[in-house]
Coordinates of C-alpha atoms and ligand atoms in Angstrom, one line a residue:
X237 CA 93.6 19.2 102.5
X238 CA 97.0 18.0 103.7
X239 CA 97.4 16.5 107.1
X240 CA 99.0 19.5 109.0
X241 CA 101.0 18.8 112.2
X242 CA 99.1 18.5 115.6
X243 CA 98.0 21.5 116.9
X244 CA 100.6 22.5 119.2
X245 CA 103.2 21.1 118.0
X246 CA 105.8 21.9 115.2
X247 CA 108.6 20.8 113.1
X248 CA 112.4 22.6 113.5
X249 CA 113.0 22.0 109.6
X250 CA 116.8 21.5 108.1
X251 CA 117.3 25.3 107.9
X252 CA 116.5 25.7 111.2
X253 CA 117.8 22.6 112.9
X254 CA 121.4 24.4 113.5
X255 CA 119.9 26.7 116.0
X256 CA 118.9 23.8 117.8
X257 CA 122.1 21.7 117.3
X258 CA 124.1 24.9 118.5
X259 CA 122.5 25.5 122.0
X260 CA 122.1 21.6 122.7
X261 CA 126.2 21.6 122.2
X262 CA 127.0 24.2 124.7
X263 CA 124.7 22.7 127.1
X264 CA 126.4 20.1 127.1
X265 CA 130.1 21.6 127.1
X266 CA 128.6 23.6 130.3
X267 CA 127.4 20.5 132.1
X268 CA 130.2 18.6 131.1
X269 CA 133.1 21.5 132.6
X270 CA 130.1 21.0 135.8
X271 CA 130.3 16.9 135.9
X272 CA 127.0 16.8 135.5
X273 CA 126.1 13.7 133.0
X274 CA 122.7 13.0 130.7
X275 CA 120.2 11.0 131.8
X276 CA 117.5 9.9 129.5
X277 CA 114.2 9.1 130.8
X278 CA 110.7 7.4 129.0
X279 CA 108.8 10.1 126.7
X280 CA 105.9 8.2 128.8
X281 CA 105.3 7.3 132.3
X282 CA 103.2 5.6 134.5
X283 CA 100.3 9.0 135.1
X284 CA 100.7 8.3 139.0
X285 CA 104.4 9.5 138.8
X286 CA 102.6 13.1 138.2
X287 CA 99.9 12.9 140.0
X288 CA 102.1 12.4 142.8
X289 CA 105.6 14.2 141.7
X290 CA 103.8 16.9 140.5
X291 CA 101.4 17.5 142.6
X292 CA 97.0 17.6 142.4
X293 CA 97.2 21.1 142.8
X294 CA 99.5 22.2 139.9
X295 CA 97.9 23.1 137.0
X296 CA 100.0 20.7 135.0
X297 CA 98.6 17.8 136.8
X298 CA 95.1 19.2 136.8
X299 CA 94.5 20.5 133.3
X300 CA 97.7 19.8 131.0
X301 CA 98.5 16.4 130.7
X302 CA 98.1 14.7 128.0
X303 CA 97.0 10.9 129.7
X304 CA 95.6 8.0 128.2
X305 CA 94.5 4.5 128.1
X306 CA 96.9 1.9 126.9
X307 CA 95.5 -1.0 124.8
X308 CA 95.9 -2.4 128.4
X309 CA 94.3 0.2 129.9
X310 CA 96.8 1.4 131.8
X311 CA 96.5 5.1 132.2
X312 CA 100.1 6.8 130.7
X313 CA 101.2 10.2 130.5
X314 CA 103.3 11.7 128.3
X315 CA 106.2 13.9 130.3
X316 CA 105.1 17.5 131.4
X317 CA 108.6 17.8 133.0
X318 CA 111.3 16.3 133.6
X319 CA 111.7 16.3 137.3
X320 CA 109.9 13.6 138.5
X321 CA 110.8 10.9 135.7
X322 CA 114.4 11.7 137.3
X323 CA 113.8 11.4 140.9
X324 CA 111.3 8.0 139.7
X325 CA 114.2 6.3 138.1
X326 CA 116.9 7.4 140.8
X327 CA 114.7 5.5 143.2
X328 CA 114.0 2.4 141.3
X329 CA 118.0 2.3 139.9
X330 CA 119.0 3.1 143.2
X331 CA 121.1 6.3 142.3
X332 CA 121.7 6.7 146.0
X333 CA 123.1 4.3 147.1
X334 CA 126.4 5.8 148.2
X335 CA 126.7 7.7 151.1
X336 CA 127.7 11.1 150.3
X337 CA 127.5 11.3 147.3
X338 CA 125.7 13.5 144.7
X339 CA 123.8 12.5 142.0
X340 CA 124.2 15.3 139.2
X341 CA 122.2 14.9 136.4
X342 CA 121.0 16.4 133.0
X343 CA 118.0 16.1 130.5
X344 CA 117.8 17.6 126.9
X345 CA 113.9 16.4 125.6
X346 CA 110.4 16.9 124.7
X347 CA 108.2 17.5 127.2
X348 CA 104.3 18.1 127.0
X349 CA 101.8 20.1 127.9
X350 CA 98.1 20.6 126.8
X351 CA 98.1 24.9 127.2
X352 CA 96.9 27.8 125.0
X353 CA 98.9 28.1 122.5
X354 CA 100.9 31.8 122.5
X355 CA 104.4 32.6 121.0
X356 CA 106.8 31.2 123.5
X357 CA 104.0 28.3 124.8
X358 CA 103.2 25.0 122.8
X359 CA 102.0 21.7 123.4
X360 CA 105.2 20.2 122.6
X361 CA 108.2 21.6 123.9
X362 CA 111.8 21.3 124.8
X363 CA 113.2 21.7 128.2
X364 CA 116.8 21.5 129.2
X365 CA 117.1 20.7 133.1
X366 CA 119.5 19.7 135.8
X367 CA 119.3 17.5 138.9
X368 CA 121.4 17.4 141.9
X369 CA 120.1 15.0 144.1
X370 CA 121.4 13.6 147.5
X371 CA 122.8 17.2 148.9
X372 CA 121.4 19.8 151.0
X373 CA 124.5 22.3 151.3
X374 CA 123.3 25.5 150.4
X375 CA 126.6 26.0 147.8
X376 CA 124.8 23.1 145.5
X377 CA 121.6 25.4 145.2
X378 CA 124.7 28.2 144.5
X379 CA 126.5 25.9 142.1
X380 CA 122.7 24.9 139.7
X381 CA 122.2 28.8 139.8
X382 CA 125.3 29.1 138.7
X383 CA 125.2 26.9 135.9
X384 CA 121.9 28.2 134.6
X385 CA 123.7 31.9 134.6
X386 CA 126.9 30.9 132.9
X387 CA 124.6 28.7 129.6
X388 CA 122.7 32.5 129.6
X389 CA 126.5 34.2 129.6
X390 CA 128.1 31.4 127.2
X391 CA 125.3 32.0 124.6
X392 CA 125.9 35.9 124.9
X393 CA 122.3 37.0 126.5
X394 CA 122.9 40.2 128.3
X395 CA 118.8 41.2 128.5
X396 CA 118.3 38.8 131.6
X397 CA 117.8 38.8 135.7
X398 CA 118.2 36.4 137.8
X399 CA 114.9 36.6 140.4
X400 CA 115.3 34.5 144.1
X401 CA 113.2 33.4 146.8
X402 CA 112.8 31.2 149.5
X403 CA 110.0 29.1 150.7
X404 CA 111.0 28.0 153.5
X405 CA 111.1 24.0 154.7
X406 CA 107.7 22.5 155.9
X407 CA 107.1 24.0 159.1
X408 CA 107.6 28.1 158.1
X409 CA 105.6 27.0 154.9
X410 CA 102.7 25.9 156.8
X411 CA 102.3 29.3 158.9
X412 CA 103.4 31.5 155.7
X413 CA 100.1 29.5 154.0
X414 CA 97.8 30.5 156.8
X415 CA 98.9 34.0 156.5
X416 CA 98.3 34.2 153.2
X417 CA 94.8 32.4 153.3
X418 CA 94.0 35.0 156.0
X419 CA 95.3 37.8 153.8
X420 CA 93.3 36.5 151.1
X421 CA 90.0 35.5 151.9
X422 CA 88.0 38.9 152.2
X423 CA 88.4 39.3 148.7
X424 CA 89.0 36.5 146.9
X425 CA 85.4 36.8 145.3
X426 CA 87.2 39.2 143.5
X427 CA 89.8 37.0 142.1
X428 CA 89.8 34.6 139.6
X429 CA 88.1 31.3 139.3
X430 CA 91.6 29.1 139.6
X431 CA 92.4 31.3 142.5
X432 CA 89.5 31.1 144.3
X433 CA 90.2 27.2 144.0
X434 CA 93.6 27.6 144.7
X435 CA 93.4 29.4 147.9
X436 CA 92.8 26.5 150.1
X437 CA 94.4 24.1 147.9
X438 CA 97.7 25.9 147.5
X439 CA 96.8 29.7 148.5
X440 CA 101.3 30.0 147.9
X441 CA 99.9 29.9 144.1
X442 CA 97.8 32.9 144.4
X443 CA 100.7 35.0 144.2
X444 CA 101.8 33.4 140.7
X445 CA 98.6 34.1 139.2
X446 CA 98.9 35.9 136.1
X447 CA 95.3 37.1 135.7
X448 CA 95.4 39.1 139.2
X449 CA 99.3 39.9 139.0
X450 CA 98.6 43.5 139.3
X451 CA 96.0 43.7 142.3
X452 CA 96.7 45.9 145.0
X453 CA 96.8 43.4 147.6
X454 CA 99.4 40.8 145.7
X455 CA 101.8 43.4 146.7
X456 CA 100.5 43.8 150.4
X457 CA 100.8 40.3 150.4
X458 CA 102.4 38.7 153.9
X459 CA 106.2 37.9 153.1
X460 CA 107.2 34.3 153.2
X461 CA 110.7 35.8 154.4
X462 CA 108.8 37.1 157.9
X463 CA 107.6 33.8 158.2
X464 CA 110.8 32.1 158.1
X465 CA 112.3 29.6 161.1
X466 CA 115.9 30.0 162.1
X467 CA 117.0 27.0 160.1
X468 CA 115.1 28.2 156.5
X469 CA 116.4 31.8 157.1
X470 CA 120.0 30.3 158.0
X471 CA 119.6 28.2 154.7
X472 CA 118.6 30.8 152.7
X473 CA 121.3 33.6 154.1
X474 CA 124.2 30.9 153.3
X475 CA 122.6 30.5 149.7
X476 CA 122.9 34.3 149.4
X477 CA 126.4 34.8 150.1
X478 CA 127.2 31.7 148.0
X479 CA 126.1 33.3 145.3
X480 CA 128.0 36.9 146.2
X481 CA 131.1 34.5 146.3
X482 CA 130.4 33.8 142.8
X483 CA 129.6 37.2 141.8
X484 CA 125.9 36.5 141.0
X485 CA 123.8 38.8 140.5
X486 CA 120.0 38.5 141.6
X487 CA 116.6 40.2 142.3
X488 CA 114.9 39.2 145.7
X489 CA 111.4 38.4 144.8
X490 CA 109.0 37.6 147.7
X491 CA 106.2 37.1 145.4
X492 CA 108.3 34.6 143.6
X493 CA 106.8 30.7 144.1
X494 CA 106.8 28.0 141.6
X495 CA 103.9 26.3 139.7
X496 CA 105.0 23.0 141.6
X497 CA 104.2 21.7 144.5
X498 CA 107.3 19.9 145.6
X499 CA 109.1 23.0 145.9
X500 CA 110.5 24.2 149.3
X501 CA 113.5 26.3 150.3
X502 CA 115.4 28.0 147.3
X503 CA 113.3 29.1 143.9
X504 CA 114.6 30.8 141.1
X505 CA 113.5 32.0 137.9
X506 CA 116.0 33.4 134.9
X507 CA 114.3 35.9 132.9
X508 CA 114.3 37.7 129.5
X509 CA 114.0 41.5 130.1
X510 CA 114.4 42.6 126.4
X511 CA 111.6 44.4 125.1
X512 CA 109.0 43.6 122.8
X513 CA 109.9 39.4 123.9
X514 CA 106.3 38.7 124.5
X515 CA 104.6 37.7 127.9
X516 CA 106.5 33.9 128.0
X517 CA 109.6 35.9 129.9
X518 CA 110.7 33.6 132.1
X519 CA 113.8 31.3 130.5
X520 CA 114.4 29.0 134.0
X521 CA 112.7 28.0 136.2
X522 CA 114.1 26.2 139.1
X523 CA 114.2 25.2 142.9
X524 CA 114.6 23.0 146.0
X525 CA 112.8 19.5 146.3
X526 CA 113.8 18.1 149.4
X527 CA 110.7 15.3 150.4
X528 CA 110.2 14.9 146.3
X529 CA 112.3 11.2 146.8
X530 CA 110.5 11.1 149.6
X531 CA 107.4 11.4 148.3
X532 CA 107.8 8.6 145.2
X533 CA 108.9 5.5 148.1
X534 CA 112.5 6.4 148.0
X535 CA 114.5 7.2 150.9
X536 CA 114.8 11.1 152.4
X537 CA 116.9 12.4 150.0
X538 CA 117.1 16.5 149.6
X539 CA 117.5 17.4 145.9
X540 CA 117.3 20.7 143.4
X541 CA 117.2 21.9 140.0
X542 CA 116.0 23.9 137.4
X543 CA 114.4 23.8 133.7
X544 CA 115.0 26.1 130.8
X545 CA 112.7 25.9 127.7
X546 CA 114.7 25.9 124.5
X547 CA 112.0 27.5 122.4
X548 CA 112.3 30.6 124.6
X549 CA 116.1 30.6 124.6
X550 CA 115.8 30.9 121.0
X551 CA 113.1 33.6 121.0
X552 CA 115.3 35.7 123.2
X553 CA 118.3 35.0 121.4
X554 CA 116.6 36.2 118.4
X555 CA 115.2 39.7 120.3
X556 CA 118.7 40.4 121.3
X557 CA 119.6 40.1 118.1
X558 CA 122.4 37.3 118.8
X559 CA 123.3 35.6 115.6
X560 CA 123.8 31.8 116.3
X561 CA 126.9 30.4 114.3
X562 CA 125.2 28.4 110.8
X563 CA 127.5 25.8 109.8
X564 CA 125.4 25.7 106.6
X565 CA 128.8 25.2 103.3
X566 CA 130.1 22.3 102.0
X567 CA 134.0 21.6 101.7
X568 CA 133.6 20.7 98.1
X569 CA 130.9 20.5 95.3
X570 CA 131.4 18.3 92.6
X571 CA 130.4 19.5 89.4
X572 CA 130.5 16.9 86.8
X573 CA 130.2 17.7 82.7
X574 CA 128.5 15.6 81.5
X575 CA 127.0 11.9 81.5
X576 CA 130.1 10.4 80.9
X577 CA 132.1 11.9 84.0
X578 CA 128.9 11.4 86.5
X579 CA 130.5 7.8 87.4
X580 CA 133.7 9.2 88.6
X581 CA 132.5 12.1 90.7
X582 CA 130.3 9.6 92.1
X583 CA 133.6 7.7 93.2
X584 CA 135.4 10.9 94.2
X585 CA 132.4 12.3 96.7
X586 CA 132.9 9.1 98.4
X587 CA 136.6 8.8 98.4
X588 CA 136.4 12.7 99.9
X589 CA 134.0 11.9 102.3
X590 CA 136.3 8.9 103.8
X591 CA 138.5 11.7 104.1
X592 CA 136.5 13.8 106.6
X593 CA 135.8 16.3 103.2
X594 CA 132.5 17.3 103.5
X595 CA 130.7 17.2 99.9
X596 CA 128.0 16.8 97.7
X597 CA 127.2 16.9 94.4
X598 CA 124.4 17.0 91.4
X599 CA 121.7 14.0 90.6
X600 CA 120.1 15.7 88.1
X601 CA 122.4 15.8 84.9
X602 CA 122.0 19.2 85.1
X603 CA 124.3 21.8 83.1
X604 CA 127.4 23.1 84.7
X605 CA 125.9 26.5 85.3
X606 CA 123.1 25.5 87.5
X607 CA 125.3 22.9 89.4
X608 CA 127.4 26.0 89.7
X609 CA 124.4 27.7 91.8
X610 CA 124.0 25.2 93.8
X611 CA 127.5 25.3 94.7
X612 CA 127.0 28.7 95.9
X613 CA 123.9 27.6 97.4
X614 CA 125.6 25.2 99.8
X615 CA 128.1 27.8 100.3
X616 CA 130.9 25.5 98.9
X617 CA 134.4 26.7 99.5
X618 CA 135.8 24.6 96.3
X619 CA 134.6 23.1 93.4
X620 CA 135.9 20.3 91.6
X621 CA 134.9 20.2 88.1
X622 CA 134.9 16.8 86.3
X623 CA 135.4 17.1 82.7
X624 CA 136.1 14.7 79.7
X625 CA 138.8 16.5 78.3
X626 CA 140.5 16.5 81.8
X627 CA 140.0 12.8 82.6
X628 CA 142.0 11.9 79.4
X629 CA 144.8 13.8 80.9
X630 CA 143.9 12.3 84.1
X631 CA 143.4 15.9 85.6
X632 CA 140.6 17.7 87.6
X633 CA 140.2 21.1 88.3
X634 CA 139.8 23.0 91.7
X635 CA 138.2 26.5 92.1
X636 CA 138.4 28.4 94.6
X637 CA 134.7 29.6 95.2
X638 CA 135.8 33.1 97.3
X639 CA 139.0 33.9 95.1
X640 CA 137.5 33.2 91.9
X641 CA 140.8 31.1 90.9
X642 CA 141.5 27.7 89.2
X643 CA 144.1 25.6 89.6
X644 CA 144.7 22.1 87.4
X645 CA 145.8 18.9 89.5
X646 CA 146.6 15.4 88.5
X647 CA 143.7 13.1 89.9
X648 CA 146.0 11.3 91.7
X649 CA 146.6 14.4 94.5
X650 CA 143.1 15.3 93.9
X651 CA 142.4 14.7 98.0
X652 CA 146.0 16.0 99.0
X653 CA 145.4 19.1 97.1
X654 CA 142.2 19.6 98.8
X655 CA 143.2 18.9 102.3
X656 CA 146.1 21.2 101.7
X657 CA 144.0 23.7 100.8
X658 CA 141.3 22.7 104.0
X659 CA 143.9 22.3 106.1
X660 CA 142.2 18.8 106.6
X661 CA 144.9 16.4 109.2
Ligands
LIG791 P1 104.9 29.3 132.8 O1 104.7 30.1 134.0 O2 105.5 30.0 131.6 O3 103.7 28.4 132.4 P2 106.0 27.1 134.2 O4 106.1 27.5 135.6 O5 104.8 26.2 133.8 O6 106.1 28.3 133.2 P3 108.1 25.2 134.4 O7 107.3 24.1 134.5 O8 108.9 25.7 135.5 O9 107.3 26.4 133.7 O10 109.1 25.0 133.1 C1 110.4 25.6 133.0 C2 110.5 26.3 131.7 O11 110.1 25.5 130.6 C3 109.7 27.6 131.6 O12 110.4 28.7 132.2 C4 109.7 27.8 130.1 O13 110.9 28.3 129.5 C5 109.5 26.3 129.6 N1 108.1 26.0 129.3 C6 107.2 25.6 130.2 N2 106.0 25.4 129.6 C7 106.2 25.7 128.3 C8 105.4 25.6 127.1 N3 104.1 25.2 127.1 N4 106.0 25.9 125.9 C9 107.2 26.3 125.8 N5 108.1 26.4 126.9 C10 107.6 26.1 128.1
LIG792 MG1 103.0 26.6 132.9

């Protein structure tokens, strides 16, 4: 048997690649028009940067890293996010060091995760994410929404909601936490085996549990917004009407808390709403880190952000039935005659291609009908046809591939021809 790729993990082959290609490019027209700029951080780490940027608690940290032993024996992780590789390098580049300034960054990459497999969940994924770190007005956490909302306008979803909540800084999460150990407790026998563990651990995880999602008491569940001090509830207020200014719509979710731990204040999800998308609904998922910096040796430094996986982008572009633009054609295919002519459409691919005329051409002697299919194949607009008889005249011909016509030209306007008819500069 042929070695087959890692479970988990998959290839994006040529035919698909354009996809791809085609949401990484207006990501990055959307963070550009936001000033945010790429940052590109290790495929590995150091596993303490998770441990302690992610959090013991998380399930990521607990059960889906994939970590191990250098030939050193150093333990190394391969990323699960992208969060915490970001705030690592802003503190050991020192980012920060203006005052008043924020840092707004961006990440496009693999990220990895040891899960069930399921449409929509792999091993190895991609995440697009943004970083603004060194802020704590509540229009930044407006402005990241915001961005995440216009990439799912620019790339024509309709299908999606935008779903808010707050959790509050330290001290309201701390009382919210006992309420919700309290409210808990009698029956968490019932409950799953993570929650059960959870509840002490990180009982705000309870309510994200997706085996007991629909259990009568998730929804009596104590409200993190009744548990709210003036300053999280002023915070979270000010966000609000940020995002009214912008014309935002959103869903208030109390039950809504993030699988990490570093979160406080703002969380937001973006989700899929189409039908039929499969469980994996949730595009985005973002929030407030303030203590994160903190928490890796830096200095206090309040930050936010959010993470879409592309794989799910895709799957819900594809449900809404949203055809992504294929640049699959060629300019020109060559299409020599014979053995004697291969030498010169060698030497005109490459003079076309100097001039920005995308090409190709046959390596296989084949006849002039089949290279005439593959023409159509790579949805060639022209073809130049190389013949003997023509070469002693020193002409070529150029057909048009969607009007069926043919013209003769001297070889000597061969590339002036076909700009003209490009409309090549
Ligand atoms: P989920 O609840 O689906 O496990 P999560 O809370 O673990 O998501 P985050 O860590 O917030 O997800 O990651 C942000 C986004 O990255 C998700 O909304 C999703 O689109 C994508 N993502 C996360 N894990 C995977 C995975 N294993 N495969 C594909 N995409 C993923
Ligand atoms: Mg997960």
């Amino acid at each position: 048997m042929p070695i087959q790729s890692a479970k988990g993990a998959y290839d994006i082959l040529p035919n698909e690649t354009y996809k791809w290609q085609y949401i990484e490019s207006i990501i990055r027209e959307i963070c550009e028009l936001y000033n945010y700029k790429e940052i590109r951080t290790p495929i590995f780490e150091n596993t303490d940067l998770f441990v302690r940027g992610v959090g013991e608690s998380t399930d990521i940290v607990s059960k889906e890293m994939y970590t191990f032993l250098d030939k050193s024996e150093r333990s190394i992780t391969l990323r699960p996010e992208g969060t915490a590789g970001v705030c690592r390098a802003y503190v050991e580049h020192k980012l920060y060091s203006e005052l008043n300034y924020l840092t707004k960054v961006y990440y496009l990459g693999s990220m990895f995760r040891y899960e069930k497999m399921q449409k929509g969940r792999q091993r190895q994924f991609t995440q697009f994410g943004v970083e603004a770190l060194g802020g704590e007005d509540p229009s930044i956490d407006a402005e990241v929404i915001s961005l995440a909302v216009n990439l799912i306008k620019k790339l024509g979803l309709k299908e999606v909601k935008v779903a808010i909540n707050t959790l509050g800084d330290k001290e309201s999460r701390l009382k919210y936490r006992e309420a919700l150990i309290n409210h808990f407790k009698p029956e968490i026998d019932t409950f799953c085996g993570d929650c059960q563990r959870r509840l002490e651990l990180n009982p705000l995880r309870v309510l994200d549990c997706k085996v007991d999602h629909d259990k009568p008491s998730m929804a009596k569940a104590p409200k993190m917004v009744d548990y709210l001090n003036d300053y999280s509830k002023n915070f979270f207020e000010k966000v609000l009407k940020h995002l009214d200014y912008l014309g935002i719509e959103y869903v208030l979710d109390h039950n809504l808390v993030r699988g990490l731990d570093y979160y406080n204040h703002t969380v937001f999800e973006v989700m899929s709403k189409v039908e039929g998308f499969g469980a994996q609904t949730t595009l985005c998922g973002g929030g407030r880190y303030n203590g994160l910096v903190e928490e890796l040796e830096g200095p206090n430094t309040p930050g936010i952000g959010f993470a879409f996986g592309l794989e799910r982008l895709i799957l819900s572009l594809e449900a809404e039935n949203i055809a992504i633009p294929d640049q699959n054609f060629v300019d020109v295919y060559i299409v020599s005659m014979s053995e004697k002519t291969n030498e010169i459409a060698f030497k005109l691919q490459e003079e076309l291609r100097q001039n920005y005329i995308k090409c190709d051409k046959d390596y296989f002697n084949r006849k002039v009908k089949a290279q005439f299919k593959s023409a159509d194949r790579y949805n060639a607009r022209f073809t130049v046809v190389v013949g003997e008889e023509e070469l002693e005249n020193q002409k070529m011909i150029i057909k048009d591939m969607i009007a069926q016509t043919q013209e003769v030209v001297e070889i000597n306007n061969i590339v002036l021809e076909l700009k003209k008819r490009l409309e090549v500069k």
